Short mmCIF file of C-alpha atoms in Angstrom, two decimals:
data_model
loop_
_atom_site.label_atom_id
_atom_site.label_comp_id
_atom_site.label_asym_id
_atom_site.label_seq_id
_atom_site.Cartn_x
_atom_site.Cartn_y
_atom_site.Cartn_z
CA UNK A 1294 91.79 63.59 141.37
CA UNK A 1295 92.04 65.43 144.50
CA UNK A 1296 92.55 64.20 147.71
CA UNK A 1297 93.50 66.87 150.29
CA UNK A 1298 90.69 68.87 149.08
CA UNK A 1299 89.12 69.24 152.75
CA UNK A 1300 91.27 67.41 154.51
CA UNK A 1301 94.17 65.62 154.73
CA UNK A 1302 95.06 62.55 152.84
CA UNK A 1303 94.20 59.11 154.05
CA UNK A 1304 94.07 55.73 153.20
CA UNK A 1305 90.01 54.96 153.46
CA UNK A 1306 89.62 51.35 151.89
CA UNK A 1307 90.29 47.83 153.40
CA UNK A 1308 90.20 44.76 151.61
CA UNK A 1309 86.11 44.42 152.25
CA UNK A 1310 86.25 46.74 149.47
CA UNK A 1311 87.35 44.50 147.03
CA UNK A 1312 85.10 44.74 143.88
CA UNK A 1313 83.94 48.30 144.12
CA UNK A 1314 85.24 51.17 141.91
CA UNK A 1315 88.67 53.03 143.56
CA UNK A 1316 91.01 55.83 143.52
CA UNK A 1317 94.33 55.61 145.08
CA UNK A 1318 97.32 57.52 144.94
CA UNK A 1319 100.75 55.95 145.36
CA UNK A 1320 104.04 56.75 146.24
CA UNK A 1321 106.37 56.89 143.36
CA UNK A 1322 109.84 57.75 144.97
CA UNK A 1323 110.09 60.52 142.20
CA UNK A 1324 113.15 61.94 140.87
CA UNK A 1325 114.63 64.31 138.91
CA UNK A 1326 111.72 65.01 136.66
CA UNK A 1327 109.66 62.64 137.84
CA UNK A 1328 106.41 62.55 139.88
CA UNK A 1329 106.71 61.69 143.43
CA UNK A 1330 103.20 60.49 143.65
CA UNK A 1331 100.70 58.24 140.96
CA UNK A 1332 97.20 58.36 140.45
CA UNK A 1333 94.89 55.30 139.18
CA UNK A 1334 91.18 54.91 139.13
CA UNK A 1335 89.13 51.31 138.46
CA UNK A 1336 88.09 48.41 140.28
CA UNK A 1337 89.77 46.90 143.23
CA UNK A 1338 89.78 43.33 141.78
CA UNK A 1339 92.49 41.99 144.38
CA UNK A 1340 93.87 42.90 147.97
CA UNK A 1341 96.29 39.92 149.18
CA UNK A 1342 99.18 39.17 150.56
CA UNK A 1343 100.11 43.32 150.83
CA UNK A 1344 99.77 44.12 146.98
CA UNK A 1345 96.40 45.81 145.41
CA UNK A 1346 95.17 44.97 142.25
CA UNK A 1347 93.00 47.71 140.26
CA UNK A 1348 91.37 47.21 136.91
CA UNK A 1349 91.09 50.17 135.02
CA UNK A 1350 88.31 50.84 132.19
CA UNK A 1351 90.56 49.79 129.17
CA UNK A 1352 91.07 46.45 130.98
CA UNK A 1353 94.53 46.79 132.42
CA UNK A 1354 95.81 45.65 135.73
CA UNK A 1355 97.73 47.80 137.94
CA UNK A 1356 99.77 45.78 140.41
CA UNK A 1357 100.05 48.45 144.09
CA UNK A 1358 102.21 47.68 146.88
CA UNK A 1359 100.41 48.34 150.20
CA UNK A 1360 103.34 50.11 151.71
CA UNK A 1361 103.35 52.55 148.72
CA UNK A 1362 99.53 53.98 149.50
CA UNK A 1363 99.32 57.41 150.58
CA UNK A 1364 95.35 57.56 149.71
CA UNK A 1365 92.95 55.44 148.89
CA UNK A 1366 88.87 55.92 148.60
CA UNK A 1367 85.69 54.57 147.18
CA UNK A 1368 84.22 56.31 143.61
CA UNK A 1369 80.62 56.46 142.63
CA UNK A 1370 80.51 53.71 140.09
CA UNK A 1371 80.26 55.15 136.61
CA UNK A 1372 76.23 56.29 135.64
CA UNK A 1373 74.54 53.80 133.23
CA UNK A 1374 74.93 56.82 130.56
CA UNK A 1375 77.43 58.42 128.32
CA UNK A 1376 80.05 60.34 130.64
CA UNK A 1377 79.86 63.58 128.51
CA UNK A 1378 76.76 65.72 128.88
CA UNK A 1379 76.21 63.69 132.61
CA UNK A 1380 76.41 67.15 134.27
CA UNK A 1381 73.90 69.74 134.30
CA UNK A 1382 75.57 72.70 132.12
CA UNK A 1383 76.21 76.21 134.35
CA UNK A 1384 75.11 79.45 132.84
CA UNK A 1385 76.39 80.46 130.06
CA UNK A 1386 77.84 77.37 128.97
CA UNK A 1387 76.72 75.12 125.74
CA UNK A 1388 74.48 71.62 126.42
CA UNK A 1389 76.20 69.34 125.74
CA UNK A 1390 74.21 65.75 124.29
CA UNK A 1391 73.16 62.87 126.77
CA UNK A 1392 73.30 59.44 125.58
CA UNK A 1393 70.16 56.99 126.38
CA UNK A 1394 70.02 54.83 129.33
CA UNK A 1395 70.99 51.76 129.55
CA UNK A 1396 73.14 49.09 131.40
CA UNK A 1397 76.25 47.56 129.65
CA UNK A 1398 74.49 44.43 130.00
CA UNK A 1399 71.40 45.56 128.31
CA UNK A 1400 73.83 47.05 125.76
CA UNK A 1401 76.19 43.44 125.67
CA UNK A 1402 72.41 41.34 125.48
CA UNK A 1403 70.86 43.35 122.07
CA UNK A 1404 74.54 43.76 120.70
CA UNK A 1405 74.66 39.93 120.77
CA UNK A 1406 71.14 40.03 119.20
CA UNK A 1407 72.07 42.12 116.54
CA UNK A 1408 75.18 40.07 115.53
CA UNK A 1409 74.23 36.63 116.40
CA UNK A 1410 76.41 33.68 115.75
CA UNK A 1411 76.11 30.65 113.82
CA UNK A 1412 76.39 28.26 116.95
CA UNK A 1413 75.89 28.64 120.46
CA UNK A 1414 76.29 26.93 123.63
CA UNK A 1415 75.74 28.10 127.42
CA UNK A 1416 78.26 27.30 130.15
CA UNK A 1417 75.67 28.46 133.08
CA UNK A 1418 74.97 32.62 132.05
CA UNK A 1419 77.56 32.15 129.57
CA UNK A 1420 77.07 32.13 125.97
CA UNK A 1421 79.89 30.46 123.75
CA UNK A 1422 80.06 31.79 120.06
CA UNK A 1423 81.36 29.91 117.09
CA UNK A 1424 80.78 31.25 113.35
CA UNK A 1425 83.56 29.40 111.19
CA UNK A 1426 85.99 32.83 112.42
CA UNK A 1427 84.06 34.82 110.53
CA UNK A 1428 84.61 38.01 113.30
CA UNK A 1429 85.37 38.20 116.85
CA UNK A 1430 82.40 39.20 118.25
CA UNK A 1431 80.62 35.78 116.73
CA UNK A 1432 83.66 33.41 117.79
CA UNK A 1433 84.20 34.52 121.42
CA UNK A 1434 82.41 33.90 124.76
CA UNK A 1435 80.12 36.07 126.05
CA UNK A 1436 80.40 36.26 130.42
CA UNK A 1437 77.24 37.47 131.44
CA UNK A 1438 76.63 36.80 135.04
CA UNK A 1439 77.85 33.55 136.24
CA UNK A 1440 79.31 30.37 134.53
CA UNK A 1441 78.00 28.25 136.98
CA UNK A 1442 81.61 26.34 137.48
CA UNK A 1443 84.51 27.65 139.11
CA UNK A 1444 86.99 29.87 136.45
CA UNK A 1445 89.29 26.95 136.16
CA UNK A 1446 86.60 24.60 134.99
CA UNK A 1447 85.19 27.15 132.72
CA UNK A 1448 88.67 28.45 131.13
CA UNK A 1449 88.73 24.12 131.05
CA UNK A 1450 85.65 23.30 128.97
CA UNK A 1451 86.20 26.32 127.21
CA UNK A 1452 89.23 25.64 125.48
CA UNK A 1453 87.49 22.20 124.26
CA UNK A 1454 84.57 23.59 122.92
CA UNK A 1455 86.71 26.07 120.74
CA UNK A 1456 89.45 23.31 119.97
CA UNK A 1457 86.77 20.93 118.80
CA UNK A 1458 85.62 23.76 116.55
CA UNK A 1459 89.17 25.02 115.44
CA UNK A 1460 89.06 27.98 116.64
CA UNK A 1461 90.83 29.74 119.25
CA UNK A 1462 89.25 30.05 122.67
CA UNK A 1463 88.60 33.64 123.08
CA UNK A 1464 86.73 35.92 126.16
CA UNK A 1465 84.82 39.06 125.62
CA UNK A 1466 85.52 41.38 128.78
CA UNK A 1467 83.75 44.43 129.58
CA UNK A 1468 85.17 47.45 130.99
CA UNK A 1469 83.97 50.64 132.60
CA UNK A 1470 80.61 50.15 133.93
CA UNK A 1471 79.00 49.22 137.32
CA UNK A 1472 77.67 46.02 135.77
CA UNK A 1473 80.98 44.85 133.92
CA UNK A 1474 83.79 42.58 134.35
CA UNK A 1475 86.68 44.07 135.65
CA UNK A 1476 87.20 41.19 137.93
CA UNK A 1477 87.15 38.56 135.36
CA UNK A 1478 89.57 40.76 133.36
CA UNK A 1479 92.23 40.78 136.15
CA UNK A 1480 91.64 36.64 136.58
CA UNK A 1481 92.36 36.08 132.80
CA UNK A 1482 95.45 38.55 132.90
CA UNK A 1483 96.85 36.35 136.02
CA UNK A 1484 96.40 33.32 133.88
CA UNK A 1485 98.39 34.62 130.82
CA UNK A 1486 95.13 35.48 128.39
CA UNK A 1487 96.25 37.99 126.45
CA UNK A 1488 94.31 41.04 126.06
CA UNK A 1489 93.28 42.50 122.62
CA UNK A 1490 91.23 44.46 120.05
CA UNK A 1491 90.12 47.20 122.60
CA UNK A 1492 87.06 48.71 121.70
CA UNK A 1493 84.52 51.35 122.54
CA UNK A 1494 80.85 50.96 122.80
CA UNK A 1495 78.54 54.81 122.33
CA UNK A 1496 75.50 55.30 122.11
CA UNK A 1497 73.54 58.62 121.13
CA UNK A 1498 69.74 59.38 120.79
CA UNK A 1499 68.62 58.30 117.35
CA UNK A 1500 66.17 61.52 116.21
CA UNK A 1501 69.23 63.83 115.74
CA UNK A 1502 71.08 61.21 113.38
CA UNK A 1503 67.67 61.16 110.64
CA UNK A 1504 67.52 65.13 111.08
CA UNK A 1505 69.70 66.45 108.15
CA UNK A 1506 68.93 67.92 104.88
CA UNK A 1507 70.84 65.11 103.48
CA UNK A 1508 68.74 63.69 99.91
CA UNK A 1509 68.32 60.12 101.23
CA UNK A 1510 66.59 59.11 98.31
CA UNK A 1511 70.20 58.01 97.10
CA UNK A 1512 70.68 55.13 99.28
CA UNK A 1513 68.63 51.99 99.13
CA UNK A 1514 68.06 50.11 101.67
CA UNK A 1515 67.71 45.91 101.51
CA UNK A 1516 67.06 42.88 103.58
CA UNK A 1517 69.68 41.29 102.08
CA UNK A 1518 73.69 42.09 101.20
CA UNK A 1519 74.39 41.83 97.44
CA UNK A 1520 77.83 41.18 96.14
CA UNK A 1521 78.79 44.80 95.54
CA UNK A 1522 78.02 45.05 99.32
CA UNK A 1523 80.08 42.51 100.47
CA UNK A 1524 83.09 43.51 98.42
CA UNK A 1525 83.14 47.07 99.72
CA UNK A 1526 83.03 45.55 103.74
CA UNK A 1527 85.83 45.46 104.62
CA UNK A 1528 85.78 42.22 106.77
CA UNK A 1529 84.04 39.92 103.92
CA UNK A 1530 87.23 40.31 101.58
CA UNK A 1531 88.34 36.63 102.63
CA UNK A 1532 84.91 35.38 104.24
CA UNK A 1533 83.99 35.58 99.78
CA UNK A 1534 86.78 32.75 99.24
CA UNK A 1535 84.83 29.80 99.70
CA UNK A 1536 81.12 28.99 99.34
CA UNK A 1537 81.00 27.83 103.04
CA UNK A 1538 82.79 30.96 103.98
CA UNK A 1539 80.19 33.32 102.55
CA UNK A 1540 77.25 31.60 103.70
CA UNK A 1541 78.86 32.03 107.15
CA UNK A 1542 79.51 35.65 106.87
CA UNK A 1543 75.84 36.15 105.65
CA UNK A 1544 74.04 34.02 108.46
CA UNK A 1545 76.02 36.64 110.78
CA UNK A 1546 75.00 39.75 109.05
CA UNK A 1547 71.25 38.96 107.77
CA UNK A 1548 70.78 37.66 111.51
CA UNK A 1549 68.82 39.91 113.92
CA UNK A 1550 65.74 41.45 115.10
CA UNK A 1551 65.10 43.66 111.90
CA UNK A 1552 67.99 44.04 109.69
CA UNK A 1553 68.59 46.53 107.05
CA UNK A 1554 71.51 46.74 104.49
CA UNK A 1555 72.61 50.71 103.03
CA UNK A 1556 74.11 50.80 99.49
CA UNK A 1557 74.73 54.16 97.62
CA UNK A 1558 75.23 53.39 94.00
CA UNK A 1559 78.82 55.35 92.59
CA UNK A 1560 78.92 57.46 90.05
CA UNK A 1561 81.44 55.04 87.80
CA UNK A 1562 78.58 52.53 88.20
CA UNK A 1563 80.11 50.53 91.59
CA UNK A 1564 79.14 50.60 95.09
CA UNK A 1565 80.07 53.94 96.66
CA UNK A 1566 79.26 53.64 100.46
CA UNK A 1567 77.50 50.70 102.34
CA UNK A 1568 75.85 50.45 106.30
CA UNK A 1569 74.36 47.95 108.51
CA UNK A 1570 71.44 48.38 110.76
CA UNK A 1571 69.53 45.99 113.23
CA UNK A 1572 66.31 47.37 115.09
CA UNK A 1573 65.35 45.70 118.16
CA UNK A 1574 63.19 47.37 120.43
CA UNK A 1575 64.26 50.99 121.37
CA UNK A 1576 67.82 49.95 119.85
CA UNK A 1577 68.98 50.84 116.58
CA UNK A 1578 72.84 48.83 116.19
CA UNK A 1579 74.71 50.51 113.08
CA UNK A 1580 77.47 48.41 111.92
CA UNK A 1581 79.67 48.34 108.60
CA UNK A 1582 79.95 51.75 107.39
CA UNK A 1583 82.20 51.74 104.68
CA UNK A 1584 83.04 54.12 102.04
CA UNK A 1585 84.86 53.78 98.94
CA UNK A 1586 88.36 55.24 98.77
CA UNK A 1587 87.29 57.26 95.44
CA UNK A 1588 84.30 58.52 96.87
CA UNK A 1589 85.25 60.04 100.08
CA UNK A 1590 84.98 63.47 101.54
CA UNK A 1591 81.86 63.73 100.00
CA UNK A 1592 79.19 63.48 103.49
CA UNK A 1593 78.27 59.60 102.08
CA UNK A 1594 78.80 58.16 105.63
CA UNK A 1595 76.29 61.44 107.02
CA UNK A 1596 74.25 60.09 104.53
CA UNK A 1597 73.98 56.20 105.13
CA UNK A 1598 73.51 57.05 108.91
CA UNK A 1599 70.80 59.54 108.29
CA UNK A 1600 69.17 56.56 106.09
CA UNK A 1601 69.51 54.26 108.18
CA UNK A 1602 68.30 56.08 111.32
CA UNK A 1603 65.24 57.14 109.33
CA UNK A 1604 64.56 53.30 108.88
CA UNK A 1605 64.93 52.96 112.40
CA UNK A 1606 62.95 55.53 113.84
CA UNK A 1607 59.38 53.79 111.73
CA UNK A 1608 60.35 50.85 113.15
CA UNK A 1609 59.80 52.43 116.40
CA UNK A 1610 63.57 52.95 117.90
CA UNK A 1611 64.68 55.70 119.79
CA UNK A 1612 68.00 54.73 120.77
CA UNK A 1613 71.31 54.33 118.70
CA UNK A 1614 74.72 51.92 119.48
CA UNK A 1615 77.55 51.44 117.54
CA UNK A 1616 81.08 49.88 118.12
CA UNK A 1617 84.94 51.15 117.03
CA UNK A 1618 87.96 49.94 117.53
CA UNK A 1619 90.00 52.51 119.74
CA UNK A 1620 92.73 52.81 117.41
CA UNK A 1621 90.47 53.92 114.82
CA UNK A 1622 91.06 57.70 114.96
CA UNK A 1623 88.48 59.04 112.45
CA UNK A 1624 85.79 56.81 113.19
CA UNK A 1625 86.08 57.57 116.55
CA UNK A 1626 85.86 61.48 115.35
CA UNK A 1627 83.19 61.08 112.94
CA UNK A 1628 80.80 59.55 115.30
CA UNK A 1629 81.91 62.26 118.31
CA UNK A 1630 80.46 64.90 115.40
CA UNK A 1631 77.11 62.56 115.06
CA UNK A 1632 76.71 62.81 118.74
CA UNK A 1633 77.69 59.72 119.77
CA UNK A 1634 79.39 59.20 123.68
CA UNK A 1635 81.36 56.54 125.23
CA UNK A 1636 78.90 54.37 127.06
CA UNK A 1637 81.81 51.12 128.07
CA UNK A 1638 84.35 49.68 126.46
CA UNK A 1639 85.53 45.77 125.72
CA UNK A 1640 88.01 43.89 124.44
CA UNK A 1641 88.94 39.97 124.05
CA UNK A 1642 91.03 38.14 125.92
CA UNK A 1643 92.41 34.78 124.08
CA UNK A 1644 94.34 32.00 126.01
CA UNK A 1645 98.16 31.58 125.56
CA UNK A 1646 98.90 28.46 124.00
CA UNK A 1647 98.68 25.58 126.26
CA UNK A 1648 98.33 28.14 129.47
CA UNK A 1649 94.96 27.77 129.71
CA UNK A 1650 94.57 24.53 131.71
#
């Protein structure tokens, strides 16, 4: 970030700015080897009593003493597409891929489509999720827009719907869009909900993923998982361990718009490489790609994808989403090679025992 660049640095935000998208620069008090001036970028969730509170993208909270600001300014909000490719190339240089359209909360509203859970209950635009703890994203709440009680109350009835349930009470909390809830994140972190399982959310147009000269032919493609499926996902290992268990983890996966389950047979007669899909509307969600240990290296993953995107584009999709774990190096790689770009990010907040009241 540059701040001098035509003129000279100054602080231009005021606490009317709270909830817009910020850059500030702060001074450090450097040091032998050390930077006499910091740089952060997010939203300005908090301006009182002289200290500045900015949520960044990934969810954290960075606490800034007033006296410490050199420069300060308001940022364009993120564009509701993937970062990379946002810029017209120059001469000379190579396109680069654009990513669809969309909102996060478009993207947070078919996502939830795609992986509904077994129960439900609203708290105003709120959406609680309960599916026997059978994954996070169906046994967490989902904030969209407003609960229609103030945070206390919420964080209140919250914790009894989940406790009834035996389960722990447990936020989902966007990050890194105009429409997200970088505010809500920096509420929860004051109250001692810990934050967790970061993940990314990209998106890529869905023609390019079906255009290979991959032999799709090998993978066949059901409306239901079968039990070589559900051994090879990885997250079904213990949802298999009880009768009640497994019809839990299948309500979640065989729920959705249009869903589609990969399987490509292995040579030694098992289940090499498995993949989830969900149509609905222009948005194909992929989900569950797995491949054996024995059987990889060998372009199966290129290969369920391709399958699966084939699927989606008779159904009439033209759009693709998918969501990894940050931590999850080759994933993350793989799908940067498919074309995929960050669209926002997410990650769940759970309450601290007995600090959520």
């Amino acid at each position: 970030m540059e701040f001098l660049a035509g003129g000279r640095a100054e602080v231009r935000i005021t606490r009317s700015d709270v909830g817009k998208r910020v850059s500030v620069r702060r001074l450090t008090g450097g040091g032998a080897g050390v930077p006499a001036f910091t740089d952060a970028v997010g939203v300005l969730t908090s301006w009182d009593q002289g200290v500045l509170s900015i949520t960044r993208r990934s969810g954290e909270t960075v606490r800034i003493e007033e006296s410490s600001l050199v420069a300060g300014k308001v940022v364009p909000d993120r564009p509701a597409t993937a970062r990379h490719g946002a810029a017209r190339p120059s001469s000379g240089e190579p396109s680069r891929r654009r990513g669809p359209a969309a909102t996060a909360r478009e993207l947070q509203t078919v996502a939830a489509r795609g992986w509904p859970a077994v129960e439900t209950a609203h708290l105003g635009e709120w959406t609680l999720r309960a599916s026997g703890g059978f994954t996070r994203r169906a046994n967490s709440v989902l904030p969209l827009g407003d609960p229609g009680v103030p945070l206390e109350v919420a964080l209140e009835r919250i914790g009894q719907w989940y406790d009834e349930r035996g389960l722990p009470p447990v936020i989902m909390v966007a990050t890194g869009q105009a429409d997200t809830d970088e505010r809500l994140a920096a509420e929860l972190a004051e109250r001692g909900w810990t934050a967790e399982r970061h993940t990314t959310v990209r998106i890529a147009a869905l023609a390019p993923l079906a255009d290979t000269d991959a032999d799709t032919s090998r993978v066949t493609l059901s409306r239901e998982p079968g039990a070589d499926w559900l051994a090879l996902y990885n997250r079904t290992g213990e949802a298999t361990a009880s009768e009640e268990a497994t019809r839990i983890a299948r309500q979640v996966l065989t729920g959705g718009p249009s869903v589609w389950f990969a399987t490509v047979p292995g040579a030694d007669g098992g289940t090499a490489a498995i993949g989830r899909l969900v149509v609905d509307g222009r948005w194909a969600g992929f989900a569950a790609l797995e491949v054996a240990p024995a059987a990889r290296r060998q372009g199966l993953a290129t290969l369920v994808m391709a399958a699966l995107a084939e699927r989606a584009l008779e159904e009439g999709a033209s759009a693709a989403y998918l969501q990894v774990e940050t931590d999850n190096a080759d994933a993350l790689a793989f799908y940067d090679r498919l074309g995929f770009t960050e669209h926002h990010g997410y990650h769940y907040r759970r309450a601290r025992p007995g600090g959520r009241r």
